[in-house]
Short mmCIF file of C-alpha atoms in Angstrom, two decimals:
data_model
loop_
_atom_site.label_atom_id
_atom_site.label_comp_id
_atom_site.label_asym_id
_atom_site.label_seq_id
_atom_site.Cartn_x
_atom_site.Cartn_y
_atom_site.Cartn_z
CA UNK A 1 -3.64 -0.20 18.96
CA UNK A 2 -0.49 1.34 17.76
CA UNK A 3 -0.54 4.37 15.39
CA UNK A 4 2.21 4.92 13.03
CA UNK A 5 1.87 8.32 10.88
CA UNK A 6 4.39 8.18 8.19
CA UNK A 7 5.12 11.66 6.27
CA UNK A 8 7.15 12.17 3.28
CA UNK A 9 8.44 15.44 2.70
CA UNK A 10 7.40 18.64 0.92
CA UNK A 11 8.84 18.76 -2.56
CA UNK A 12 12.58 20.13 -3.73
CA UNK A 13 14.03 21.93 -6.58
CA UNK A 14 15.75 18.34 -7.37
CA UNK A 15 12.29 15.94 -6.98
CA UNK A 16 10.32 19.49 -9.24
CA UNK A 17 12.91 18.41 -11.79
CA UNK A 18 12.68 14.40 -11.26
CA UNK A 19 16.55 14.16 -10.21
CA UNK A 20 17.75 11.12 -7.98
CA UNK A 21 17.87 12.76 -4.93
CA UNK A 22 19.34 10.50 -1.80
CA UNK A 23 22.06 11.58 0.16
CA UNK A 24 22.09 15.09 -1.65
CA UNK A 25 20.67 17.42 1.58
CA UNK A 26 19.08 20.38 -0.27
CA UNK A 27 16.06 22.48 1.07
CA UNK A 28 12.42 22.48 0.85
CA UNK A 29 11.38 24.37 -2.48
CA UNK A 30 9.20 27.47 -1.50
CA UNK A 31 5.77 25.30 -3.26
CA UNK A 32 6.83 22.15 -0.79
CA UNK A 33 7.11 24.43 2.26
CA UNK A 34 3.69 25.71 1.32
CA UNK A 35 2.23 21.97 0.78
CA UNK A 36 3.58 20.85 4.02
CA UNK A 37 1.68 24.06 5.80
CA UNK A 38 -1.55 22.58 4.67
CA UNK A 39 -0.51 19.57 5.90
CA UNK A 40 0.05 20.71 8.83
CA UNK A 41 -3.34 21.82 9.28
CA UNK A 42 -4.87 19.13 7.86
CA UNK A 43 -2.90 17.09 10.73
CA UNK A 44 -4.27 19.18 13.81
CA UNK A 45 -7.55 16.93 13.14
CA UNK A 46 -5.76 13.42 13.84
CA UNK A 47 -3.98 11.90 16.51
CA UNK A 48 -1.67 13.28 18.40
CA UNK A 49 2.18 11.18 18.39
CA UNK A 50 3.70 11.20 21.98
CA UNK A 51 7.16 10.85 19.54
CA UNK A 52 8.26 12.21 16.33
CA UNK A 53 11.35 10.58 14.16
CA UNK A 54 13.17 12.33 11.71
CA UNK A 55 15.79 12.26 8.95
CA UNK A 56 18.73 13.69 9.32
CA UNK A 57 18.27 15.02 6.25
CA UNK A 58 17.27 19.10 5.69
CA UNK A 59 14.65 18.26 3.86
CA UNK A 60 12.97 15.78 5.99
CA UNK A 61 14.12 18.02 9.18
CA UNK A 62 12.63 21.22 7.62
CA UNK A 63 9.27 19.60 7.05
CA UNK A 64 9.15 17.94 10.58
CA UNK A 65 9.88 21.57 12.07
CA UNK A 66 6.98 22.86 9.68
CA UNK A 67 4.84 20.18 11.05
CA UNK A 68 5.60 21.17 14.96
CA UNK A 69 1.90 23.46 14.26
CA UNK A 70 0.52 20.32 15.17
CA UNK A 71 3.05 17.49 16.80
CA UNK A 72 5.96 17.75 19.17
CA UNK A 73 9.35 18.44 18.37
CA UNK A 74 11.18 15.98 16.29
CA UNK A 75 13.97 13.22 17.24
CA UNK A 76 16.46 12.34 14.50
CA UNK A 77 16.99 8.98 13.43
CA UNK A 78 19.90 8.10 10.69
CA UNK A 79 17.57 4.86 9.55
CA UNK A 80 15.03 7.00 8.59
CA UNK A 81 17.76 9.13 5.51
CA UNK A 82 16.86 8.28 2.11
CA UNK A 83 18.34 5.64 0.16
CA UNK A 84 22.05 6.51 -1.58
CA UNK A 85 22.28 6.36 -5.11
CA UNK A 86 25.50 7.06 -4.99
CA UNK A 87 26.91 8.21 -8.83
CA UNK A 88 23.30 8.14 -10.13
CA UNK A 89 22.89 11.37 -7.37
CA UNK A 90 21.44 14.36 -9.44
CA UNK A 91 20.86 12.50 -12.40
CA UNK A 92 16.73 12.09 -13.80
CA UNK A 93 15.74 9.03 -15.86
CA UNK A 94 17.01 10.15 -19.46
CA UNK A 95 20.15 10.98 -18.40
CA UNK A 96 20.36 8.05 -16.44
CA UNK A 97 19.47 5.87 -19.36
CA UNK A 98 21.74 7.49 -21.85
CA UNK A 99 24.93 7.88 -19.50
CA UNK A 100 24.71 3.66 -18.29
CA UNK A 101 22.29 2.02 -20.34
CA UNK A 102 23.87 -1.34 -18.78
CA UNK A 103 23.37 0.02 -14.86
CA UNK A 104 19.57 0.87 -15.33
CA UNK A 105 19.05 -2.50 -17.39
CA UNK A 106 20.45 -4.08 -14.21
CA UNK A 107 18.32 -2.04 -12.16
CA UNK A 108 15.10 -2.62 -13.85
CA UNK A 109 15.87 -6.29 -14.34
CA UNK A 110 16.65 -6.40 -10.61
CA UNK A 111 15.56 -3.42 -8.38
CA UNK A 112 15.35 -5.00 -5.21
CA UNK A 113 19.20 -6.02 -5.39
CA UNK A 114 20.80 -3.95 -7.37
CA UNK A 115 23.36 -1.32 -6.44
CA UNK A 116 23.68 1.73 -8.08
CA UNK A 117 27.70 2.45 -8.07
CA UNK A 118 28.87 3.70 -4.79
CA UNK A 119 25.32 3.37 -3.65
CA UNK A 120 22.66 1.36 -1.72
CA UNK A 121 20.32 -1.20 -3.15
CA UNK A 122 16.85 -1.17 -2.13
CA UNK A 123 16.90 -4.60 -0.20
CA UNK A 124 20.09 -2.73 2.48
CA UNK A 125 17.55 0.59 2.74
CA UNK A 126 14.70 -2.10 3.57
CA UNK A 127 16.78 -3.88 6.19
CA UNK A 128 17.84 -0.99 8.22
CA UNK A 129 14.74 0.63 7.92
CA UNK A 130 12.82 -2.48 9.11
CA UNK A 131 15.00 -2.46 12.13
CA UNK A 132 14.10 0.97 13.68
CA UNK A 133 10.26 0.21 12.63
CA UNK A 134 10.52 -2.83 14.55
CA UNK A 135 11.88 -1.15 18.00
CA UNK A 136 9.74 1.56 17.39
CA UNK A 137 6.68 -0.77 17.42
CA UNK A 138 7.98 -2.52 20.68
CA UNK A 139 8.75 0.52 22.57
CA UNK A 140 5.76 2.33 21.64
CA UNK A 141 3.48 -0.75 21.73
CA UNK A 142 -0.35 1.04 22.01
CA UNK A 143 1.17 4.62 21.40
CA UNK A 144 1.22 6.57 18.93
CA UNK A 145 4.06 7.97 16.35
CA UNK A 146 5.31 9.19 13.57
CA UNK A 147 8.09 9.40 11.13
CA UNK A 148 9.08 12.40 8.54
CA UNK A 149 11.00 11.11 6.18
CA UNK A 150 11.56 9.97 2.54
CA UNK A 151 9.34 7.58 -0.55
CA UNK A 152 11.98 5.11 -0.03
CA UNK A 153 11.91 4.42 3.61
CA UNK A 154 8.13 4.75 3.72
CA UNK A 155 7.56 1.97 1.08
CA UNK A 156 10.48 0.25 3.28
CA UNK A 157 7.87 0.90 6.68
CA UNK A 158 4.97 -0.17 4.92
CA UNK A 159 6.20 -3.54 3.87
CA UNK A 160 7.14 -4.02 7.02
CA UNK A 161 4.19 -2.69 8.56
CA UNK A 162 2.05 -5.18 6.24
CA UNK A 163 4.24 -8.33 5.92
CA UNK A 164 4.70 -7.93 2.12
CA UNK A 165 7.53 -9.14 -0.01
CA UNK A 166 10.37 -6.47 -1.20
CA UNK A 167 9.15 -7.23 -4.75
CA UNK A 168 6.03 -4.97 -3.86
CA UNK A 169 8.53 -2.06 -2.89
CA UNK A 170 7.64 0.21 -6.50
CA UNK A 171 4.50 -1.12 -5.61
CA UNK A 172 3.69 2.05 -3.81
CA UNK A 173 4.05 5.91 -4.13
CA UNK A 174 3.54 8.23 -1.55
CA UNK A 175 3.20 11.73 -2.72
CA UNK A 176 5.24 14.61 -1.92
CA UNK A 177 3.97 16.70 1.94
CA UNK A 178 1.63 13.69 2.33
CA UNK A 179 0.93 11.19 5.48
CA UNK A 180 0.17 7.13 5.80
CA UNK A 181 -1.50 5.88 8.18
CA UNK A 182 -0.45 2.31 9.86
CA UNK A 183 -2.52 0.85 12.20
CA UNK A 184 -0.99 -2.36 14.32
CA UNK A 185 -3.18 -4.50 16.87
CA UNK A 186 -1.39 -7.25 17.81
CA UNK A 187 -0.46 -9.56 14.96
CA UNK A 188 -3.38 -7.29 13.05
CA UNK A 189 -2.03 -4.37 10.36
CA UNK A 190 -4.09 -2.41 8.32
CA UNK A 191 -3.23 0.65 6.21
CA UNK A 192 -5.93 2.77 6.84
CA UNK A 193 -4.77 5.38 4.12
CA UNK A 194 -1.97 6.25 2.53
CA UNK A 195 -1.00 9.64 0.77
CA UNK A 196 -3.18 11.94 2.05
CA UNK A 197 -2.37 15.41 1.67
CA UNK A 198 -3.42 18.78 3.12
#
């Protein structure tokens, strides 16, 4: 069986305020860096990941070097960043909705496909983010592992992980400092929990 431990980060001041937040790199607020301690703890009691992926974003790095109480030292992997909403960056749903009323029709009409401007649509984050699960599955076929990362590329993961359509991505939420659970035996995947926190 092959393990896959999927962790989104502790909490920002940008996600405390409900802001876009994609390729914008700031830190762990002070509460998330807390969270992610107990999560940390909580973690000592599971299964142990011969390899940790990362981010490259601070956020996602910071939380993975917070986790190291429990699980080796982290290995960066770009596939794993967030998705880029590229003008909609720093922006929270009102504004959104007031500044281009046509952009987040189009988005809610079609958020699998849609671009934000100068961004990436949710079906591109899927399809690189598939492609590292996939290697990751083949290379550490019985192993276990682990990615630190963001909501978007865990929803991406767990699609993948459970052969669901990209229409279910919204489908799930993974809370801030929290950790999935995949579990892959052979043409078998089950989520055996997803969200848990510390």
């Amino acid at each position: 069986m092959t393990i896959v431990y999927l962790v989104r980060h502790g909490q920002t001041v940008l996600s405390e305020k409900r802001q876009f937040c994609g390729r914008t790199d700031p830190d762990l607020s002070a509460g998330g860096a807390q969270n992610v301690r107990a999560l940390a703890s909580w973690l000592a009691g599971e299964s142990l990941p011969v390899q940790v992926f990362t981010s490259p974003l601070l956020r996602a790095r910071r939380t993975a070097r917070l986790l190291e109480a429990a699980w080796p030292s982290p290995v960066v992997e770009p596939r794993l960043r967030e998705s880029d909403f590229g003008d909609w960056e720093g922006l929270d749903g009102d504004t959104l909705q007031a500044s281009d009323p046509a952009g987040f029709a189009a988005w809610m009409a079609d958020p699998v496909g849609f671009r934000p401007p100068g961004g990436e649509s949710v079906g591109e984050l899927c399809e690189r983010v598939a492609e590292f699960f996939q290697e990751a599955l083949e290379r550490f076929a019985d192993q276990t592992i682990a990615a630190v990362c963001h909501g978007g590329p865990i929803r991406a993961m767990v699609l993948a992980g459970l052969g669901l359509p990209l229409e279910c991505f919204w489908h799930f939420n993974p809370p801030w400092a929290s950790v999935s659970r995949l579990e892959v035996r052979g043409p078998v995947r089950q989520l055996r929990y997803f969200g848990q926190r510390g």
